[in-house]
Short mmCIF file of C-alpha atoms in Angstrom, two decimals:
data_model
loop_
_atom_site.label_atom_id
_atom_site.label_comp_id
_atom_site.label_asym_id
_atom_site.label_seq_id
_atom_site.Cartn_x
_atom_site.Cartn_y
_atom_site.Cartn_z
CA UNK A 1 109.27 50.05 118.31
CA UNK A 2 108.41 53.76 118.36
CA UNK A 3 108.91 53.83 122.13
CA UNK A 4 112.30 52.14 121.71
CA UNK A 5 113.52 54.66 119.14
CA UNK A 6 112.38 57.69 121.16
CA UNK A 7 114.01 56.39 124.32
CA UNK A 8 117.31 55.87 122.51
CA UNK A 9 117.09 59.41 121.12
CA UNK A 10 116.55 60.78 124.61
CA UNK A 11 119.53 58.86 125.89
CA UNK A 12 121.64 60.18 123.05
CA UNK A 13 120.68 63.80 123.66
CA UNK A 14 121.16 63.50 127.43
CA UNK A 15 124.65 62.00 126.98
CA UNK A 16 125.53 64.83 124.58
CA UNK A 17 124.16 67.34 127.06
CA UNK A 18 126.16 65.72 129.86
CA UNK A 19 129.40 65.94 127.92
CA UNK A 20 128.71 69.62 127.18
CA UNK A 21 128.11 70.29 130.90
CA UNK A 22 131.28 68.39 131.78
CA UNK A 23 133.26 70.47 129.28
CA UNK A 24 131.82 73.67 130.74
CA UNK A 25 132.72 72.49 134.26
CA UNK A 26 136.27 71.67 133.14
CA UNK A 27 136.64 75.15 131.65
CA UNK A 28 135.38 76.71 134.87
CA UNK A 29 137.78 74.64 136.98
CA UNK A 30 140.61 75.56 134.63
CA UNK A 31 139.91 79.31 134.66
CA UNK A 32 139.51 79.42 138.46
CA UNK A 33 142.74 77.48 138.84
CA UNK A 34 144.65 79.87 136.57
CA UNK A 35 143.44 82.87 138.57
CA UNK A 36 144.29 81.34 141.99
CA UNK A 37 147.60 79.97 140.69
CA UNK A 38 148.66 83.41 139.45
CA UNK A 39 147.79 84.93 142.85
CA UNK A 40 149.88 82.31 144.68
CA UNK A 41 152.94 83.10 142.59
CA UNK A 42 152.64 86.89 142.66
CA UNK A 43 151.93 87.58 146.34
CA UNK A 44 153.70 86.66 149.59
CA UNK A 45 152.88 83.42 151.39
CA UNK A 46 151.29 85.38 154.27
CA UNK A 47 148.91 87.04 151.77
CA UNK A 48 148.04 83.57 150.42
CA UNK A 49 147.31 82.31 153.94
CA UNK A 50 144.96 85.29 154.41
CA UNK A 51 143.30 84.67 151.01
CA UNK A 52 142.50 81.03 151.86
CA UNK A 53 141.34 81.89 155.39
CA UNK A 54 138.83 84.31 153.89
CA UNK A 55 137.57 81.72 151.37
CA UNK A 56 138.66 78.11 151.99
CA UNK A 57 136.82 76.91 148.84
CA UNK A 58 139.57 78.56 146.77
CA UNK A 59 142.11 75.98 147.96
CA UNK A 60 139.87 73.10 146.91
CA UNK A 61 139.37 74.77 143.52
CA UNK A 62 143.13 75.24 143.20
CA UNK A 63 143.89 71.57 143.90
CA UNK A 64 141.15 70.38 141.55
CA UNK A 65 142.62 72.52 138.76
CA UNK A 66 146.17 71.50 139.64
CA UNK A 67 145.27 67.81 139.24
CA UNK A 68 143.70 68.60 135.87
CA UNK A 69 146.94 70.31 134.73
CA UNK A 70 149.15 67.57 136.18
CA UNK A 71 147.25 64.99 134.14
CA UNK A 72 148.87 66.46 131.02
CA UNK A 73 152.44 66.18 132.35
CA UNK A 74 154.73 63.41 131.01
CA UNK A 75 155.68 62.53 134.62
CA UNK A 76 154.87 63.52 138.20
CA UNK A 77 157.94 65.00 139.97
CA UNK A 78 156.59 63.79 143.31
CA UNK A 79 157.15 60.20 142.12
CA UNK A 80 160.87 61.04 141.70
CA UNK A 81 160.97 62.54 145.22
CA UNK A 82 159.18 59.50 146.71
CA UNK A 83 161.62 57.09 144.99
CA UNK A 84 164.58 59.01 146.41
CA UNK A 85 163.05 59.08 149.91
CA UNK A 86 162.61 55.28 149.84
CA UNK A 87 166.41 55.10 150.34
CA UNK A 88 166.42 57.22 153.50
CA UNK A 89 167.19 55.54 156.84
CA UNK A 90 163.93 54.80 158.69
CA UNK A 91 165.01 57.19 161.47
CA UNK A 92 165.21 60.20 159.09
CA UNK A 93 162.59 62.89 159.79
CA UNK A 94 161.13 64.70 156.76
CA UNK A 95 159.34 68.05 156.36
CA UNK A 96 157.13 68.21 153.25
CA UNK A 97 156.55 71.90 152.53
CA UNK A 98 153.43 72.46 150.44
CA UNK A 99 152.40 68.82 150.68
CA UNK A 100 148.99 68.94 148.94
CA UNK A 101 147.23 65.70 149.81
CA UNK A 102 150.25 64.41 151.77
CA UNK A 103 151.01 61.59 149.33
CA UNK A 104 154.67 61.54 150.41
CA UNK A 105 153.70 60.82 154.04
CA UNK A 106 151.51 57.92 152.86
CA UNK A 107 154.28 56.49 150.66
CA UNK A 108 157.31 56.21 152.95
CA UNK A 109 157.81 54.68 156.43
CA UNK A 110 159.52 57.76 157.87
CA UNK A 111 158.07 60.42 160.16
CA UNK A 112 156.85 63.14 157.77
CA UNK A 113 155.66 66.56 158.89
CA UNK A 114 153.19 67.58 156.16
CA UNK A 115 152.62 71.32 155.81
CA UNK A 116 150.36 73.31 153.51
CA UNK A 117 148.42 76.58 153.44
CA UNK A 118 145.18 74.61 153.95
CA UNK A 119 144.82 71.06 155.26
CA UNK A 120 143.02 68.90 152.69
CA UNK A 121 144.05 65.51 154.10
CA UNK A 122 144.39 63.97 157.57
CA UNK A 123 147.66 64.91 159.27
CA UNK A 124 148.31 68.06 157.22
CA UNK A 125 149.33 71.01 159.39
CA UNK A 126 148.02 74.35 158.13
CA UNK A 127 150.67 77.08 158.12
CA UNK A 128 152.74 79.54 156.15
CA UNK A 129 155.82 77.73 154.72
CA UNK A 130 158.00 80.59 155.98
CA UNK A 131 156.93 79.85 159.59
CA UNK A 132 156.44 76.16 160.30
CA UNK A 133 155.83 74.93 163.87
CA UNK A 134 159.06 72.92 164.24
CA UNK A 135 162.11 73.49 166.47
CA UNK A 136 165.52 74.48 165.06
CA UNK A 137 167.59 71.62 163.60
CA UNK A 138 164.81 69.07 164.05
CA UNK A 139 164.56 67.40 160.61
CA UNK A 140 166.89 65.48 158.27
CA UNK A 141 165.17 66.29 154.95
CA UNK A 142 163.14 69.29 153.74
CA UNK A 143 161.16 68.96 150.50
CA UNK A 144 159.75 71.64 148.21
CA UNK A 145 158.03 69.84 145.34
CA UNK A 146 156.53 72.52 143.05
CA UNK A 147 155.90 74.60 146.16
CA UNK A 148 158.34 77.54 146.00
CA UNK A 149 155.28 79.68 145.40
CA UNK A 150 155.12 83.31 146.42
CA UNK A 151 157.35 86.34 146.17
CA UNK A 152 159.20 85.44 149.40
CA UNK A 153 161.17 82.33 148.32
CA UNK A 154 164.04 83.73 150.41
CA UNK A 155 161.92 83.20 153.57
CA UNK A 156 161.20 79.56 152.59
CA UNK A 157 164.91 78.81 152.18
CA UNK A 158 165.71 80.49 155.50
CA UNK A 159 163.04 78.38 157.19
CA UNK A 160 164.38 75.21 155.53
CA UNK A 161 167.84 76.08 156.84
CA UNK A 162 166.47 76.75 160.34
CA UNK A 163 164.68 73.41 160.75
CA UNK A 164 167.34 71.26 159.03
CA UNK A 165 170.10 69.59 161.01
CA UNK A 166 173.65 70.21 159.82
CA UNK A 167 174.28 67.69 156.96
CA UNK A 168 170.52 67.57 156.38
CA UNK A 169 169.20 67.61 152.80
CA UNK A 170 167.02 70.17 151.02
CA UNK A 171 165.28 68.60 148.01
CA UNK A 172 163.72 70.91 145.41
CA UNK A 173 161.67 69.95 142.33
CA UNK A 174 160.44 72.79 140.13
CA UNK A 175 159.16 73.54 136.66
CA UNK A 176 162.09 74.10 134.32
CA UNK A 177 160.37 77.13 132.76
CA UNK A 178 160.63 79.08 136.03
CA UNK A 179 164.42 79.34 135.77
CA UNK A 180 164.69 80.72 132.21
CA UNK A 181 168.11 79.06 131.80
CA UNK A 182 169.40 80.57 135.08
CA UNK A 183 169.67 77.31 137.06
CA UNK A 184 173.35 77.92 137.89
CA UNK A 185 172.52 81.36 139.31
CA UNK A 186 169.82 79.74 141.44
CA UNK A 187 172.32 77.16 142.77
CA UNK A 188 174.82 79.92 143.69
CA UNK A 189 172.09 81.90 145.48
CA UNK A 190 170.79 78.89 147.45
CA UNK A 191 174.36 78.07 148.55
CA UNK A 192 174.52 81.49 150.24
CA UNK A 193 171.86 80.20 152.70
CA UNK A 194 174.37 77.72 154.18
CA UNK A 195 173.84 74.95 151.61
CA UNK A 196 176.10 73.06 149.24
CA UNK A 197 174.75 71.50 146.07
CA UNK A 198 174.92 67.70 146.26
CA UNK A 199 173.12 66.64 143.09
CA UNK A 200 171.08 68.07 140.24
CA UNK A 201 169.08 66.78 137.30
CA UNK A 202 168.47 69.43 134.64
CA UNK A 203 167.91 66.96 131.81
CA UNK A 204 164.17 66.56 132.18
CA UNK A 205 162.13 68.53 129.65
CA UNK A 206 159.57 69.80 132.19
CA UNK A 207 161.15 69.67 135.64
CA UNK A 208 164.46 70.31 137.37
CA UNK A 209 165.61 68.59 140.56
CA UNK A 210 168.18 69.75 143.12
CA UNK A 211 169.58 68.26 146.33
CA UNK A 212 171.42 70.66 148.66
CA UNK A 213 173.22 69.69 151.87
CA UNK A 214 173.14 72.07 154.82
CA UNK A 215 176.77 72.73 155.75
CA UNK A 216 176.38 75.74 158.07
CA UNK A 217 173.80 78.08 159.57
CA UNK A 218 172.44 80.80 157.29
CA UNK A 219 173.73 84.35 157.63
CA UNK A 220 171.49 87.17 158.79
CA UNK A 221 168.52 87.74 156.50
CA UNK A 222 169.72 91.16 155.28
CA UNK A 223 172.89 89.71 153.75
CA UNK A 224 171.06 87.03 151.76
CA UNK A 225 169.93 87.40 148.14
CA UNK A 226 166.26 87.54 147.21
CA UNK A 227 165.40 84.58 144.97
CA UNK A 228 163.33 85.54 141.97
CA UNK A 229 161.83 82.68 140.00
CA UNK A 230 159.48 83.31 137.10
CA UNK A 231 155.83 82.80 138.16
CA UNK A 232 154.30 79.68 136.66
CA UNK A 233 151.33 80.99 134.70
CA UNK A 234 149.32 78.38 132.77
CA UNK A 235 148.05 79.22 129.32
CA UNK A 236 144.31 79.27 128.66
CA UNK A 237 143.28 75.92 127.18
#
């Protein structure tokens, strides 16, 4: 009986120790994520490409931390995007900008070009979202789901306009907190890139959704506004 009691004590202490280690690991993941996340929002996309080329483990750390944060959200905005894309004609070609693990491509029957700064899943093309390897007017839908990251959002919108066919759709899902109540200003600015707002949902507590239709080619870059969204900086937990 003495052996039994000592073994149960050992098990108890090891499980306590394990949970402490797990908590420490979670804190480490969280703090690394916050640091990388802040960098992604406060530098240009080309600087982010360079950062991940120099240390590819940072991207893995970012995605691990992102999933941890996303677990606390009341909904996943990508689910809303996927549901909408289910209604596309099968012939529609989609560009998923900042695709993460390319869940959209796995969820719909369409041809999806999945782009991200680092490829973490099969089929993901590594590139800067301001310079994707697609011809002009080659896609029907461009998606930015929580991926307007970087100080050069203007370049992302110009690239979306370049690769979209006329009448093509630009779908944007973003954190509501990034707009600071200036959603209508954002809509007016995006429309200057040759788009027309088709649909919006600003009623969600966490996220906002926009659909823009490309109605004409964008003007020269110099005449277009810079788009300044508040960086998404997560609080220390």
